[in-house]
């Protein structure tokens, strides 16, 4: 019986993951259109400056917002299943307040950060002014609660469609910018407009589906005057948010530092190369949103056999994906990079191969992070990422100093290896300590 349940859970995971992957593939196809158009219109340095601005905005948004979708899925699953709408409304409005507060704090931090760190990042005055204007976009970049609501209600296709609308908007806008020979400012504002449009669509659609699921009026009173305290919700929210903050810092800081040390052109090369390898690894990374609900169900049922079965099947799938990622990166990576940037990048194949190695190691961590989170070991993941970043920063500096962007790629391999080592040990301890009878 538990094996049959495991098969059903795995089937749901793969179905939802496939839906997300299809959306990501379509988004990637669009990126093959809008990235070259942007490079041709704004130039490689202009495109690099755009990436520096957007990387900064994404970094500030990620490090200041509370990832409210995780507590919504974590606590809201049981409340919604049991039709305890009063408790569910408290969880929902908590997540809404978190998103709003995070957006305001992020905007303030974004403006202050440009004033303090603009010169340190070697940004010209016109780039700093443009970034300051665009910082208001941070208010609309946190879409935690609507994303969580759609995942909770198993509306993965809807979320994928919304993301695709945003990508198509950016693609059409990039074509207009290319045709009319627009400069850097147009493409940066286009990116900002896309973020605001996604925010509006996500919130409207999520509110509609929440109403359909609960048949309740919107809980305005609970939004401003909460009446129920949810034990542990702040601990989970802060823990998962700190975890994501470290992940965001790791992803964005390298682009900003390379831009400061080597210039916008090299930052663009490194960022696009990273995006290519990340796109190849996306099918595995897209399992994470689908894994949380299934791991939570197995945990609540105390079904360790189902957990193990799901993990076994996932790692079998990941092994196949890893082989595909490495093969495509080695054989086609250099050509893809040259096409995207419309420049011939010396030793671009080596850069792609190194980053692909890091991506394959990251793929191996994919099932472990949600497992540790739902089993109450979120701070173990947090410690792993903190330690990886502590090691990563000096390694990034030294390797970039001597080997340029190829050294920066090598430092990513070091950080990924640390994450896999730490999370593997933590996951092994979970099964040994939490379910000792199942290991005998």
XYZ file of C-alpha atoms in Angstrom:
440
model
C 0.000 0.000 0.000
C 2.762 2.472 0.958
C 4.610 1.664 -2.277
C 1.461 2.414 -4.263
C 1.114 5.705 -2.408
C 4.752 6.413 -3.165
C 4.142 5.783 -6.853
C 1.135 8.119 -6.769
C 3.130 10.849 -5.012
C 6.024 10.423 -7.431
C 3.584 10.610 -10.353
C 2.175 13.887 -8.995
C 5.685 15.260 -8.514
C 6.682 14.375 -12.067
C 3.405 15.709 -13.492
C 3.748 19.058 -11.733
C 7.467 19.204 -12.504
C 6.762 18.510 -16.176
C 4.276 21.376 -16.233
C 6.846 23.750 -14.763
C 9.587 22.469 -17.068
C 7.433 23.019 -20.168
C 6.947 26.612 -19.070
C 10.660 27.033 -18.442
C 11.505 25.567 -21.841
C 9.186 28.067 -23.504
C 10.754 30.840 -21.412
C 14.222 29.666 -22.463
C 13.181 29.701 -26.115
C 12.009 33.285 -25.683
C 15.335 34.179 -24.036
C 17.074 33.045 -27.232
C 15.125 35.864 -28.858
C 15.182 38.731 -26.358
C 18.780 38.361 -25.125
C 20.412 38.652 -28.595
C 18.018 41.484 -29.489
C 19.021 43.348 -26.331
C 22.744 42.770 -26.952
C 22.463 44.010 -30.540
C 20.459 47.090 -29.554
C 22.310 48.107 -26.377
C 25.741 46.570 -27.093
C 27.610 44.043 -24.955
C 28.618 46.647 -22.365
C 25.108 48.097 -22.305
C 23.672 44.623 -21.820
C 26.236 44.045 -19.076
C 25.174 47.240 -17.311
C 21.554 46.135 -17.558
C 22.469 42.811 -15.945
C 24.315 44.647 -13.165
C 21.225 46.755 -12.406
C 18.763 43.864 -12.560
C 21.104 41.601 -10.570
C 21.285 44.276 -7.887
C 17.493 44.679 -7.759
C 16.986 40.906 -7.612
C 19.627 40.598 -4.895
C 18.042 43.296 -2.716
C 14.561 41.858 -3.244
C 15.706 38.350 -2.380
C 17.687 39.269 0.728
C 14.910 41.435 2.192
C 11.757 39.490 1.492
C 10.287 36.755 3.606
C 9.569 33.644 1.565
C 5.940 33.429 2.573
C 4.997 30.700 0.095
C 6.721 28.083 2.242
C 4.746 28.694 5.487
C 1.566 28.949 3.397
C 2.167 25.481 1.933
C 3.620 24.100 5.168
C 0.789 25.163 7.493
C -2.025 25.840 5.049
C -2.159 22.316 3.602
C -3.738 20.766 6.701
C -6.023 23.737 7.437
C -7.422 23.724 3.923
C -7.821 19.942 3.892
C -9.768 20.066 7.170
C -11.747 23.147 6.030
C -10.526 25.099 9.036
C -10.928 28.375 7.178
C -10.420 30.599 10.205
C -6.934 29.201 10.744
C -6.255 29.167 7.004
C -7.181 32.857 6.749
C -4.731 33.664 9.536
C -1.954 31.839 7.693
C -2.883 33.483 4.390
C -3.012 37.023 5.769
C 0.245 36.474 7.671
C 1.895 35.690 4.339
C 0.309 38.755 2.715
C 1.603 41.022 5.479
C 5.042 39.466 5.132
C 5.117 40.218 1.414
C 4.019 43.827 1.865
C 6.472 44.535 4.673
C 9.295 42.908 2.747
C 8.603 45.002 -0.347
C 8.750 48.273 1.592
C 11.929 47.326 3.440
C 13.521 46.127 0.203
C 12.817 49.412 -1.574
C 14.409 51.406 1.239
C 17.428 49.096 1.347
C 17.751 49.278 -2.432
C 17.938 53.060 -2.474
C 20.334 53.204 0.469
C 22.509 50.472 -1.012
C 23.061 52.379 -4.249
C 24.125 55.461 -2.312
C 26.528 53.472 -0.137
C 27.872 50.809 -2.521
C 27.477 52.434 -5.947
C 31.073 53.654 -6.054
C 32.374 50.391 -4.597
C 30.692 48.523 -7.471
C 32.353 50.939 -9.922
C 29.027 52.157 -11.315
C 29.047 55.394 -13.361
C 26.703 58.153 -12.187
C 24.167 57.525 -14.977
C 23.934 53.830 -14.050
C 23.439 54.736 -10.383
C 20.664 57.192 -11.264
C 18.911 54.606 -13.428
C 19.184 51.989 -10.680
C 17.723 54.410 -8.128
C 14.658 55.041 -10.297
C 14.175 51.309 -10.836
C 14.461 50.498 -7.120
C 10.736 51.210 -6.728
C 10.188 47.956 -8.635
C 11.339 46.031 -5.547
C 7.918 46.823 -4.041
C 6.360 44.485 -6.613
C 8.959 41.731 -6.864
C 7.839 39.662 -3.885
C 5.116 37.324 -5.110
C 5.398 34.822 -2.268
C 1.808 34.368 -1.111
C 0.162 34.081 -4.568
C 2.822 31.607 -5.708
C 2.274 29.601 -2.511
C -1.496 29.682 -2.962
C -1.286 28.316 -6.509
C 1.096 25.561 -5.406
C -1.103 24.707 -2.444
C -4.138 24.417 -4.713
C -2.169 22.350 -7.253
C -2.507 25.062 -9.909
C 0.973 24.607 -11.349
C -0.287 25.062 -14.913
C -1.768 28.435 -14.009
C 1.509 29.623 -12.450
C 3.429 28.431 -15.502
C 1.045 30.307 -17.802
C 1.495 33.521 -15.817
C 5.281 33.254 -16.032
C 4.988 32.676 -19.762
C 2.878 35.835 -20.129
C 5.680 37.787 -18.447
C 8.296 36.280 -20.751
C 6.249 36.998 -23.872
C 5.791 40.589 -22.685
C 9.544 40.990 -22.362
C 10.173 39.320 -25.736
C 7.717 41.563 -27.582
C 9.114 44.613 -25.806
C 12.680 43.628 -26.722
C 11.681 43.295 -30.375
C 10.170 46.798 -30.267
C 13.328 48.130 -28.620
C 15.498 46.483 -31.249
C 13.413 47.803 -34.150
C 13.460 51.364 -32.817
C 17.156 51.224 -31.797
C 16.376 51.886 -28.134
C 19.151 52.110 -25.589
C 19.893 50.750 -22.133
C 17.148 52.661 -20.293
C 14.372 51.185 -22.439
C 15.420 47.598 -21.766
C 15.851 48.192 -18.030
C 12.393 49.788 -17.789
C 10.974 46.912 -19.840
C 12.341 44.470 -17.269
C 10.778 46.544 -14.464
C 7.417 46.687 -16.246
C 7.451 42.897 -16.618
C 7.965 42.482 -12.861
C 5.051 44.791 -12.050
C 2.785 43.033 -14.562
C 3.615 39.628 -13.059
C 2.854 40.965 -9.569
C -0.592 42.193 -10.621
C -1.540 39.032 -12.524
C -0.347 36.665 -9.782
C -2.284 38.479 -7.061
C -5.531 38.736 -9.039
C -5.470 35.095 -10.138
C -4.505 33.755 -6.696
C -7.303 35.696 -4.980
C -9.795 34.223 -7.419
C -8.701 30.625 -6.802
C -8.564 31.111 -3.027
C -12.162 32.354 -3.133
C -13.226 29.349 -5.227
C -11.542 26.938 -2.797
C -12.907 28.446 0.425
C -16.129 30.181 -0.664
C -15.295 32.784 1.973
C -15.180 36.553 1.796
C -11.720 38.063 1.847
C -10.561 38.249 5.505
C -9.891 41.984 5.694
C -10.102 41.987 9.494
C -7.510 39.236 9.865
C -5.229 41.047 7.411
C -4.866 43.999 9.774
C -5.899 42.496 13.139
C -4.822 38.846 13.434
C -6.754 36.871 16.060
C -4.924 33.523 16.029
C -1.249 32.831 16.616
C 0.181 29.981 14.538
C 2.878 28.251 16.635
C 6.197 27.962 14.829
C 5.233 30.008 11.776
C 7.772 32.753 12.431
C 10.550 30.237 13.037
C 9.833 28.453 9.768
C 9.432 31.717 7.840
C 12.666 33.211 9.117
C 14.560 29.956 8.700
C 13.480 29.356 5.107
C 13.898 33.044 4.280
C 17.451 33.140 5.601
C 18.127 30.017 3.586
C 16.841 31.685 0.407
C 18.690 34.902 1.243
C 21.988 33.043 1.278
C 21.062 31.286 -1.961
C 20.209 34.619 -3.619
C 23.410 36.197 -2.328
C 25.399 33.325 -3.780
C 23.654 33.600 -7.183
C 23.800 37.377 -7.658
C 26.941 38.548 -5.872
C 29.316 36.921 -8.357
C 27.855 38.953 -11.253
C 28.140 42.201 -9.296
C 31.696 41.496 -8.141
C 32.888 40.460 -11.597
C 31.334 43.660 -12.943
C 33.231 45.685 -10.335
C 36.545 43.854 -10.831
C 36.551 43.156 -14.580
C 33.883 45.335 -16.182
C 30.323 45.026 -17.447
C 31.311 43.009 -20.540
C 32.884 40.164 -18.553
C 29.960 40.267 -16.120
C 27.593 39.760 -19.064
C 29.629 36.796 -20.365
C 29.696 35.111 -16.953
C 26.005 35.761 -16.275
C 24.798 34.443 -19.628
C 27.074 31.379 -19.344
C 25.612 30.715 -15.888
C 22.087 31.120 -17.242
C 22.787 28.606 -20.018
C 23.964 25.895 -17.614
C 21.204 26.728 -15.134
C 18.646 26.426 -17.932
C 19.963 22.970 -18.774
C 19.645 21.984 -15.110
C 16.184 23.556 -14.687
C 14.219 20.300 -15.096
C 15.738 19.018 -11.850
C 15.500 22.337 -10.001
C 11.846 22.625 -10.961
C 11.110 19.549 -8.852
C 11.480 21.617 -5.668
C 8.016 23.309 -5.755
C 6.423 19.930 -6.486
C 8.410 18.129 -3.782
C 7.247 20.207 -0.802
C 3.547 19.187 -0.835
C 4.399 15.492 -1.302
C 7.079 15.462 1.404
C 4.652 17.210 3.772
C 1.962 14.583 3.081
C 4.417 11.735 3.709
C 5.683 13.405 6.883
C 2.179 13.995 8.249
C 1.303 10.341 7.531
C 4.552 9.116 9.128
C 5.245 7.138 5.965
C 9.042 6.799 5.783
C 8.839 4.077 3.122
C 7.039 6.484 0.821
C 9.691 9.131 1.486
C 12.483 6.717 0.614
C 10.671 5.495 -2.483
C 10.173 9.057 -3.731
C 13.834 9.911 -3.124
C 15.017 6.769 -4.906
C 12.939 7.519 -8.001
C 13.952 11.177 -8.005
C 17.662 10.358 -7.893
C 17.242 7.891 -10.752
C 15.668 10.688 -12.795
C 18.321 13.193 -11.736
C 21.128 10.845 -12.816
C 19.763 10.783 -16.355
C 19.363 14.567 -16.388
C 22.927 15.054 -15.157
C 24.333 13.042 -18.059
C 22.254 15.066 -20.529
C 23.343 18.388 -18.980
C 27.044 17.553 -19.179
C 26.809 16.185 -22.719
C 24.931 19.197 -24.091
C 27.222 21.634 -22.250
C 30.412 20.113 -23.632
C 29.198 19.678 -27.208
C 27.028 22.762 -27.743
C 27.801 25.143 -24.871
C 30.335 27.311 -26.698
C 28.098 27.748 -29.753
C 25.096 28.655 -27.595
C 27.135 31.258 -25.687
C 28.453 32.836 -28.891
C 24.930 32.996 -30.335
C 23.397 34.566 -27.238
C 26.032 37.310 -26.996
C 26.671 37.740 -30.737
C 30.376 37.702 -29.900
C 32.988 34.966 -30.174
C 34.036 34.167 -26.595
C 37.567 32.677 -26.305
C 37.477 29.373 -24.391
C 33.736 29.775 -23.903
C 33.364 25.994 -24.019
C 35.645 25.625 -21.001
C 33.591 28.190 -19.088
C 30.349 26.356 -19.886
C 31.864 22.969 -18.940
C 33.041 24.219 -15.528
C 29.683 25.825 -14.762
C 27.906 22.670 -15.951
C 29.900 20.666 -13.402
C 28.698 23.020 -10.675
C 25.126 22.695 -11.977
C 25.295 18.886 -11.864
C 26.415 18.972 -8.245
C 23.590 21.415 -7.473
C 21.135 18.985 -9.078
C 22.158 16.355 -6.525
C 21.146 18.713 -3.701
C 17.676 19.353 -5.192
C 15.720 16.691 -3.218
C 17.679 17.187 0.000
C 16.788 20.820 0.734
C 12.978 20.355 0.789
C 13.409 17.080 2.696
C 15.443 18.777 5.424
C 13.014 21.717 5.523
C 9.818 19.689 5.988
C 11.541 17.477 8.572
C 12.313 20.513 10.734
C 16.004 20.766 9.784
C 15.784 24.024 7.859
C 18.609 25.513 9.927
C 20.890 22.701 8.825
C 20.419 23.910 5.236
C 21.001 27.458 6.454
C 24.267 26.484 8.127
C 25.385 24.665 4.980
C 24.815 27.700 2.779
C 26.433 30.053 5.273
C 29.534 27.868 5.428
C 29.599 27.518 1.626
C 29.463 31.313 1.197
C 32.179 31.872 3.801
C 34.446 29.591 1.789
C 33.164 30.836 -1.577
C 33.957 34.541 -1.173
C 37.759 34.315 -0.694
C 37.977 31.503 -3.259
C 36.006 33.643 -5.743
C 38.330 36.584 -5.168
C 41.554 34.600 -5.547
C 40.521 32.480 -8.524
C 38.988 35.458 -10.344
C 42.138 37.466 -9.703
C 44.347 34.865 -11.409
C 42.001 33.141 -13.889
C 39.269 35.693 -14.619
C 35.733 34.462 -15.257
C 36.980 30.863 -15.523
C 38.252 31.134 -11.965
C 34.867 32.487 -10.885
C 33.272 29.399 -12.439
C 35.697 27.159 -10.527
C 34.731 28.798 -7.234
C 31.094 27.856 -7.946
C 32.146 24.191 -8.144
C 33.771 24.471 -4.703
C 30.633 25.980 -3.141
C 28.337 23.398 -4.754
C 30.487 20.537 -3.474
C 30.288 21.874 0.084
C 26.475 22.057 -0.135
C 26.168 18.470 -1.365
C 28.508 17.142 1.321
C 26.725 18.951 4.163
C 23.139 18.191 3.085
C 23.928 14.517 2.418
C 25.238 14.062 5.953
C 22.221 15.898 7.432
C 19.735 13.793 5.435
C 21.445 10.572 6.520
C 21.160 11.644 10.155
C 17.430 12.356 9.727
C 16.653 8.789 8.699
C 18.989 7.373 11.340
C 17.560 9.420 14.235
C 13.938 10.110 13.249
C 13.123 6.655 11.888
C 15.557 4.271 13.623
C 13.181 1.304 13.348
C 13.038 1.675 9.570
C 16.809 1.359 9.267
C 17.164 -1.966 11.046
